Short mmCIF file of C-alpha atoms in Angstrom, two decimals:
data_model
loop_
_atom_site.label_atom_id
_atom_site.label_comp_id
_atom_site.label_asym_id
_atom_site.label_seq_id
_atom_site.Cartn_x
_atom_site.Cartn_y
_atom_site.Cartn_z
CA MET P 22 30.00 3.65 -15.81
CA ALA P 23 28.43 0.58 -14.47
CA ASP P 24 31.12 -1.18 -12.47
CA GLU P 25 29.92 -2.63 -8.81
CA VAL P 26 30.13 -0.36 -5.83
CA GLY P 27 31.17 -3.27 -3.61
CA ASP P 28 29.68 -3.76 -0.18
CA LEU P 29 29.14 -0.85 1.64
CA ILE P 30 28.42 -0.61 5.52
CA VAL P 31 25.47 1.56 6.55
CA LYS P 32 25.42 1.62 10.86
CA PHE P 33 22.19 2.85 11.71
CA SER P 34 21.91 2.91 16.30
CA LYS P 35 23.87 0.21 17.38
CA ASP P 36 24.02 -2.15 14.28
CA GLU P 37 25.57 -2.46 11.39
CA TYR P 38 24.21 -3.19 7.87
CA LYS P 39 25.73 -4.59 4.43
CA ILE P 40 24.68 -3.35 1.20
CA THR P 41 25.22 -5.29 -1.87
CA GLY P 42 24.46 -5.76 -5.40
CA LEU P 43 24.58 -2.04 -6.34
CA SER P 44 26.81 -0.60 -9.55
CA GLY P 45 28.20 2.85 -10.60
CA GLY P 46 24.96 3.14 -12.94
CA ASP P 47 22.57 2.87 -9.64
CA THR P 48 21.41 6.22 -8.13
CA VAL P 49 21.13 7.54 -4.66
CA LYS P 50 17.19 6.29 -4.59
CA ASP P 51 18.66 3.18 -5.36
CA LEU P 52 20.85 2.94 -2.65
CA LYS P 53 18.09 4.50 -0.05
CA GLU P 54 16.08 1.69 -1.43
CA ALA P 55 18.27 -1.09 -0.47
CA ILE P 56 18.64 0.66 3.18
CA TYR P 57 15.28 0.49 3.59
CA SER P 58 14.79 -3.19 3.17
CA LYS P 59 17.27 -3.78 5.27
CA THR P 60 16.32 -1.01 8.42
CA SER P 61 13.03 -0.61 7.76
CA VAL P 62 13.71 3.39 7.61
CA GLN P 63 11.73 4.69 4.88
CA PRO P 64 13.83 6.17 1.83
CA ASN P 65 12.19 9.91 2.09
CA ARG P 66 13.34 9.69 6.04
CA GLN P 67 16.88 8.86 5.53
CA LYS P 68 19.98 11.14 6.07
CA LEU P 69 23.31 9.85 4.94
CA LEU P 70 26.63 10.51 6.67
CA GLY P 71 29.76 10.29 5.61
CA LEU P 72 29.22 10.55 1.59
CA LYS P 73 31.87 12.37 -0.24
CA ILE P 74 29.51 15.03 -1.75
CA LYS P 75 28.11 18.39 -0.85
CA PRO P 76 24.78 17.83 0.66
CA SER P 77 23.56 20.89 -1.72
CA GLU P 78 25.09 18.35 -4.50
CA LEU P 79 22.96 15.17 -3.35
CA THR P 80 19.53 14.50 -5.13
CA ASP P 81 18.17 11.32 -5.60
CA GLU P 82 18.91 11.04 -9.46
CA THR P 83 22.62 11.38 -8.36
CA PRO P 84 24.65 8.25 -9.73
CA LEU P 85 26.55 6.40 -7.58
CA SER P 86 29.59 6.72 -9.67
CA ALA P 87 29.55 10.49 -8.68
CA LEU P 88 29.71 9.66 -4.52
CA LYS P 89 33.38 8.20 -4.82
CA LEU P 90 32.03 5.20 -2.83
CA ARG P 91 34.78 2.61 -1.99
CA PRO P 92 34.69 -0.98 -0.98
CA ASN P 93 33.28 -1.41 2.69
CA MET P 94 32.88 2.07 3.25
CA LYS P 95 30.61 2.96 5.87
CA LEU P 96 28.02 5.22 5.91
CA ILE P 97 26.41 6.49 9.35
CA LEU P 98 22.45 6.51 8.38
CA MET P 99 20.29 9.19 10.53
CA GLY P 100 16.62 7.97 10.50
CA THR P 101 13.55 6.64 12.16
CA LYS P 102 12.08 3.07 11.81
CA GLU P 103 8.66 2.71 10.30
CA ASP P 104 7.07 1.12 13.27
CA GLN P 105 8.51 3.29 15.89
CA ILE P 106 6.40 6.17 13.84
CA GLU P 107 3.71 4.29 13.58
CA LYS P 108 3.66 4.12 17.30
CA VAL P 109 2.93 8.15 17.44
CA SER P 110 1.25 8.33 14.64
CA GLU P 111 -1.05 5.76 14.19
CA ALA P 112 -5.01 6.34 14.05
CA PRO P 113 -6.76 5.40 16.99
CA ALA P 114 -8.77 2.32 16.58
CA ASP P 115 -12.52 4.37 16.38
CA LEU P 116 -10.81 6.23 13.41
CA PRO P 117 -13.68 6.51 10.66
CA GLU P 118 -13.78 4.23 8.11
CA VAL P 119 -16.58 5.45 5.96
CA ILE P 120 -18.56 8.81 5.50
CA ASN P 121 -22.19 8.19 7.11
CA ASP P 122 -20.79 7.11 10.43
CA PHE P 123 -22.89 9.08 12.47
CA ASP P 124 -20.36 9.40 14.94
CA ILE P 125 -17.64 11.00 12.66
CA GLU P 126 -17.12 14.96 13.15
CA GLU P 127 -17.94 17.56 10.73
CA GLU P 128 -14.57 18.34 10.74
CA GLU P 129 -13.46 14.83 9.49
CA ILE P 130 -16.22 14.51 7.07
CA ALA P 131 -14.66 17.41 5.50
CA ILE P 132 -11.02 15.95 4.88
CA GLU P 133 -11.83 14.04 1.50
CA ASN P 134 -13.25 17.48 0.02
CA ARG P 135 -10.77 20.06 1.32
CA GLU P 136 -9.66 22.54 -1.55
CA GLU P 137 -5.71 21.98 -0.93
CA PHE P 138 -5.84 18.11 -0.74
CA LEU P 139 -8.02 18.25 -4.00
CA SER P 140 -5.14 20.57 -5.31
CA LYS P 141 -2.48 18.22 -4.21
CA ILE P 142 -4.21 15.02 -5.99
CA GLU P 143 -4.82 17.27 -9.23
CA ARG P 144 -0.97 17.84 -9.56
CA ARG P 145 -0.28 14.02 -8.83
CA ILE P 146 -3.03 13.32 -12.18
CA LYS P 147 -0.88 16.08 -13.52
CA THR P 148 2.49 14.79 -12.84
CA TYR P 149 3.00 11.19 -11.67
CA GLN P 150 3.99 8.83 -14.49
CA ILE P 151 2.30 5.34 -14.78
CA ASN P 152 4.18 2.78 -16.28
CA THR P 153 1.23 0.59 -17.96
CA LEU P 154 2.26 -3.27 -17.34
CA ASN P 155 -0.90 -5.10 -18.89
CA GLU P 156 -3.82 -3.10 -20.30
CA CYS P 157 -7.06 -2.74 -18.53
CA ARG P 158 -9.99 -4.29 -19.61
CA PRO P 159 -13.39 -2.65 -20.52
CA GLY P 160 -16.31 -3.29 -17.83
CA LYS P 161 -13.95 -4.61 -14.95
CA LYS P 162 -14.29 -3.19 -11.87
CA LEU P 163 -11.11 -2.11 -9.97
CA LEU P 164 -9.43 -3.75 -7.01
CA VAL P 165 -6.59 -1.60 -5.11
CA LEU P 166 -4.22 -3.78 -3.24
CA ASP P 167 -1.36 -2.72 -0.34
CA ILE P 168 1.65 -5.35 -0.40
CA ASP P 169 3.33 -4.85 3.29
CA TYR P 170 1.17 -6.93 5.68
CA THR P 171 -1.34 -7.35 3.28
CA LEU P 172 -0.14 -9.85 0.62
CA PHE P 173 3.46 -10.38 2.40
CA ASP P 174 5.05 -10.15 5.60
CA HIS P 175 7.98 -8.54 5.20
CA ARG P 176 9.31 -8.08 8.68
CA SER P 177 9.73 -11.99 9.64
CA THR P 178 13.28 -13.80 7.93
CA ALA P 179 12.57 -16.42 6.04
CA GLU P 180 14.74 -18.32 3.47
CA GLN P 181 12.07 -18.36 0.77
CA ALA P 182 9.57 -16.01 -0.33
CA ASN P 183 6.89 -18.34 -0.29
CA GLU P 184 7.39 -18.47 3.68
CA LEU P 185 6.23 -14.55 3.76
CA MET P 186 3.62 -14.73 1.33
CA ARG P 187 0.09 -14.56 2.29
CA PRO P 188 -1.83 -17.94 2.34
CA TYR P 189 -3.74 -18.33 -0.97
CA LEU P 190 -2.42 -15.15 -2.68
CA HIS P 191 -2.23 -16.80 -6.16
CA GLU P 192 -5.63 -18.52 -5.83
CA PHE P 193 -6.89 -15.16 -4.22
CA LEU P 194 -5.38 -13.04 -7.27
CA THR P 195 -6.70 -15.72 -9.53
CA GLU P 196 -10.24 -15.36 -8.98
CA ALA P 197 -10.58 -11.32 -8.36
CA TYR P 198 -9.00 -11.43 -11.95
CA LYS P 199 -12.08 -12.19 -13.25
CA SER P 200 -14.06 -9.76 -12.67
CA TYR P 201 -11.76 -6.61 -11.43
CA ASP P 202 -8.72 -5.09 -13.08
CA ILE P 203 -5.97 -5.26 -10.26
CA VAL P 204 -3.65 -2.31 -9.11
CA ILE P 205 -0.90 -2.38 -6.81
CA TRP P 206 -0.40 0.51 -4.32
CA SER P 207 2.52 0.54 -1.87
CA ALA P 208 4.06 3.39 0.65
CA THR P 209 7.42 2.05 -0.58
CA GLY P 210 9.63 2.89 -3.52
CA MET P 211 8.92 1.73 -6.96
CA LYS P 212 12.03 -0.76 -7.26
CA TRP P 213 11.43 -2.04 -4.09
CA ILE P 214 7.83 -3.10 -5.22
CA GLU P 215 9.04 -4.68 -8.19
CA THR P 216 11.39 -6.96 -6.41
CA LYS P 217 8.95 -8.40 -3.78
CA LEU P 218 6.36 -8.80 -6.44
CA ASN P 219 8.79 -11.03 -8.73
CA LEU P 220 10.20 -12.82 -5.67
CA LEU P 221 6.38 -13.60 -4.72
CA GLY P 222 5.76 -14.73 -8.49
CA VAL P 223 3.09 -12.22 -8.85
CA SER P 224 4.34 -10.19 -11.82
CA THR P 225 4.97 -13.23 -14.22
CA HIS P 226 1.58 -15.55 -13.35
CA GLN P 227 0.14 -16.58 -15.90
CA GLU P 228 -3.93 -16.77 -14.66
CA TYR P 229 -3.78 -13.13 -13.57
CA LYS P 230 -1.93 -9.77 -14.72
CA ILE P 231 -1.53 -6.43 -12.64
CA CYS P 232 -2.38 -3.16 -14.97
CA PHE P 233 0.30 -1.45 -13.00
CA TYR P 234 1.91 -0.31 -9.81
CA LEU P 235 1.60 2.82 -8.25
CA ASP P 236 4.34 3.94 -5.27
CA ALA P 237 4.95 5.98 -2.00
CA ASP P 238 5.36 9.46 -5.13
CA ALA P 239 1.90 8.73 -5.69
CA MET P 240 0.63 9.43 -2.07
CA ILE P 241 -0.01 12.88 -0.60
CA SER P 242 0.23 14.28 2.84
CA VAL P 243 -3.06 15.87 4.71
CA HIS P 244 -3.72 17.35 7.67
CA THR P 245 -6.42 15.94 10.02
CA PRO P 246 -7.69 17.72 13.56
CA LYS P 247 -7.12 14.98 15.61
CA TYR P 248 -4.41 12.51 13.84
CA GLY P 249 -1.32 15.57 12.64
CA VAL P 250 0.38 14.99 9.08
CA ILE P 251 -0.46 11.40 7.65
CA GLU P 252 0.75 10.53 4.01
CA VAL P 253 -2.76 8.77 2.24
CA LYS P 254 -3.15 6.79 -0.82
CA PRO P 255 -5.91 9.03 -2.55
CA LEU P 256 -7.78 7.12 -5.51
CA GLY P 257 -8.36 10.19 -7.08
CA VAL P 258 -5.19 9.69 -8.64
CA ILE P 259 -5.92 6.95 -10.52
CA TRP P 260 -9.25 8.03 -11.12
CA GLY P 261 -8.26 11.45 -12.49
CA LYS P 262 -6.17 9.34 -14.91
CA TYR P 263 -8.56 6.43 -15.84
CA PRO P 264 -12.10 7.32 -16.27
CA GLN P 265 -13.43 4.21 -16.52
CA TRP P 266 -12.99 4.09 -12.48
CA SER P 267 -14.62 5.99 -9.60
CA GLU P 268 -15.81 5.38 -5.94
CA LYS P 269 -19.11 3.25 -7.61
CA ASN P 270 -16.26 0.44 -8.96
CA THR P 271 -13.57 0.59 -7.02
CA ILE P 272 -12.57 -0.97 -3.94
CA MET P 273 -9.34 -0.61 -1.90
CA PHE P 274 -7.58 -3.24 0.50
CA ASP P 275 -5.34 -2.38 3.13
CA ASP P 276 -4.35 -3.00 6.51
CA VAL P 277 -4.06 0.62 7.65
CA ARG P 278 -7.11 2.75 8.05
CA ARG P 279 -5.51 6.14 7.65
CA ASN P 280 -4.06 4.81 3.57
CA PHE P 281 -7.37 5.47 2.72
CA ILE P 282 -8.89 8.26 4.84
CA MET P 283 -9.48 10.43 1.48
CA ASN P 284 -11.63 7.45 0.37
CA PRO P 285 -13.19 5.86 3.43
CA GLN P 286 -16.03 4.56 1.60
CA SER P 287 -14.05 2.74 -0.88
CA GLY P 288 -11.15 1.55 1.64
CA LEU P 289 -11.24 -1.89 3.42
CA ARG P 290 -9.08 -2.54 6.36
CA ILE P 291 -7.67 -5.78 5.69
CA LYS P 292 -6.25 -7.92 8.71
CA ALA P 293 -2.57 -7.57 9.19
CA PHE P 294 -0.74 -10.53 8.34
CA ARG P 295 2.28 -10.77 10.53
CA ASP P 296 4.52 -13.28 12.09
CA SER P 297 4.17 -15.75 8.92
CA ARG P 298 5.98 -18.42 10.31
CA VAL P 299 3.54 -18.87 12.88
CA ASN P 300 0.38 -17.45 11.09
CA ARG P 301 0.71 -19.32 7.44
CA SER P 302 -1.10 -22.40 8.50
CA THR P 303 -4.10 -20.59 9.81
CA ASP P 304 -4.66 -17.66 8.03
CA THR P 305 -7.61 -17.68 5.49
CA GLU P 306 -8.44 -13.85 5.26
CA LEU P 307 -7.82 -13.73 1.34
CA ILE P 308 -10.29 -16.90 0.51
CA LYS P 309 -12.67 -15.06 2.66
CA LEU P 310 -12.36 -11.47 0.67
CA SER P 311 -12.56 -13.41 -2.40
CA GLU P 312 -15.94 -14.66 -1.28
CA TYR P 313 -17.12 -10.86 -0.68
CA LEU P 314 -15.45 -9.69 -4.37
CA ASN P 315 -17.63 -12.04 -5.82
CA CYS P 316 -20.61 -11.55 -3.62
CA ILE P 317 -20.31 -7.86 -5.01
CA ALA P 318 -19.03 -7.97 -8.40
CA ASP P 319 -22.32 -7.57 -9.80
CA LEU P 320 -23.44 -4.53 -7.89
CA GLU P 321 -23.29 -1.13 -10.05
CA ASP P 322 -22.51 1.12 -7.13
CA PHE P 323 -20.12 0.25 -4.51
CA THR P 324 -21.07 3.53 -2.70
CA VAL P 325 -24.25 1.82 -1.09
CA LEU P 326 -21.94 -0.37 0.75
CA ASP P 327 -20.17 -0.40 4.21
CA HIS P 328 -16.65 -2.80 3.62
CA ARG P 329 -16.88 -2.68 7.62
CA ASN P 330 -19.86 -5.24 7.46
CA TRP P 331 -18.08 -7.28 4.70
CA ARG P 332 -17.84 -10.50 6.71
CA GLU P 333 -21.00 -10.59 7.53
CA TYR P 334 -22.07 -9.48 4.13
CA ARG P 335 -20.60 -12.71 2.60
CA LYS P 336 -22.35 -15.14 4.64
CA LYS P 337 -26.07 -13.93 3.77
CA PRO P 338 -27.96 -15.68 0.78
CA ALA P 339 -27.95 -14.11 -2.33
CA HIS P 340 -31.67 -13.12 -1.98
CA LYS P 341 -31.27 -12.08 1.35
CA ARG P 342 -28.54 -9.55 0.65
CA SER P 343 -29.31 -5.50 0.78
CA ASN P 344 -27.39 -3.35 -1.22
CA ARG P 345 -28.18 -0.75 1.13
CA HIS P 346 -27.44 -0.90 5.17
CA THR P 347 -30.04 -0.30 7.50
CA GLU P 348 -29.81 2.81 9.88
CA THR P 349 -28.80 -0.20 12.41
CA ASP P 350 -26.10 -1.32 10.59
CA ASN P 351 -24.14 1.44 10.25
CA ARG P 352 -24.20 2.21 14.03
CA GLN P 353 -22.57 -0.90 15.03
#
C-alpha cells in the first residue's frame, strides 16, 4: 500500500509541525527523517507518542501503512534538539586536532588506537553498505566533506536552496574533482542527505561527480576521558572498504572537530557557515580551501602536514613550502 498518509501534526515542546508528503509505503525511519528536517531532533533521539502500535513492535523499518495513521493525526515528540545537545557535549575549543600536539595528554593520544573503538570500525566495515554513485578513479586522493554548516546552512530559512548554499560551492567541487575523489559524510540519515544534495544541485552537476554518501549509521560512538561519549566519523570505515585510500592521501573537512577525533591527522576544521542571509555575500572560505587542496595535491604523504596551518601554508611560494612543520609550528 503506497497511498498518501495525509498531513500529520507533530507536537514538540510548545510548537506544532506539519509533516507532509509521506505514503503508506514509507517507513518509520522516513517519518523520523521528515520530523528531523522540521525540528532538528536527530532520528536516533526521537520518541514518538500516540502511535497505534506496541513499542516492542515498532522499528525503523515498520511501514507507515501498519500504523493506522489518519489525516491530521497528532503525535507527540519527545527528544532534544541538536544545538541543545551541543551546548553540553561540544568539546572545548582546545580539543586537540592532531596527534603530534605537544599538549595532548597520553590518554587522548590513545583514543584512536583503543581496541574497542577499532573493533567498532571493523564491524562497520563488515556491515555498513555503501551505494557507489560514481566509480572511484585510480590515482586520485580522497576528499571527505560534511554538509551542515560546511556546505549548507541548514538552520536559516529561505525560499530557495541557493540562498542556503555556501558561496562558490560548485566552483570548489569542480576544482577539487580534478585531483580528488569526493565523498559526502553527514551525521544525518541517507534520505535527508539525498534531499539536500538534490536541492543544491550537487548530485546532478556535470563538472564533478560524488563517489558515494555516508550517513549517521557509518559513525561510531567513543568515550573520551574529558569529553564523555561522542559520535565520530572514523575514516577507517572508508579505508577498510577502499584500500587505495589511507591517511596518506585522505583529507576530511568538517565544522566540528570531534567528528574526526579518530583521525586527527586527517581532519581540517572548516569555519562554520551560519546565518547565510548575512554571510553569503562575504564568505570566501571555499575559495581559500580550494587553493590549499591544490597546494597539497601533489604530495605523496599527507601525514607530514599540519592542517591547522592551512591558511598560512597556501600563501607560501611553492619553492618555500616545507612538507614538515617545525617544532615551533606545532606549538602554535
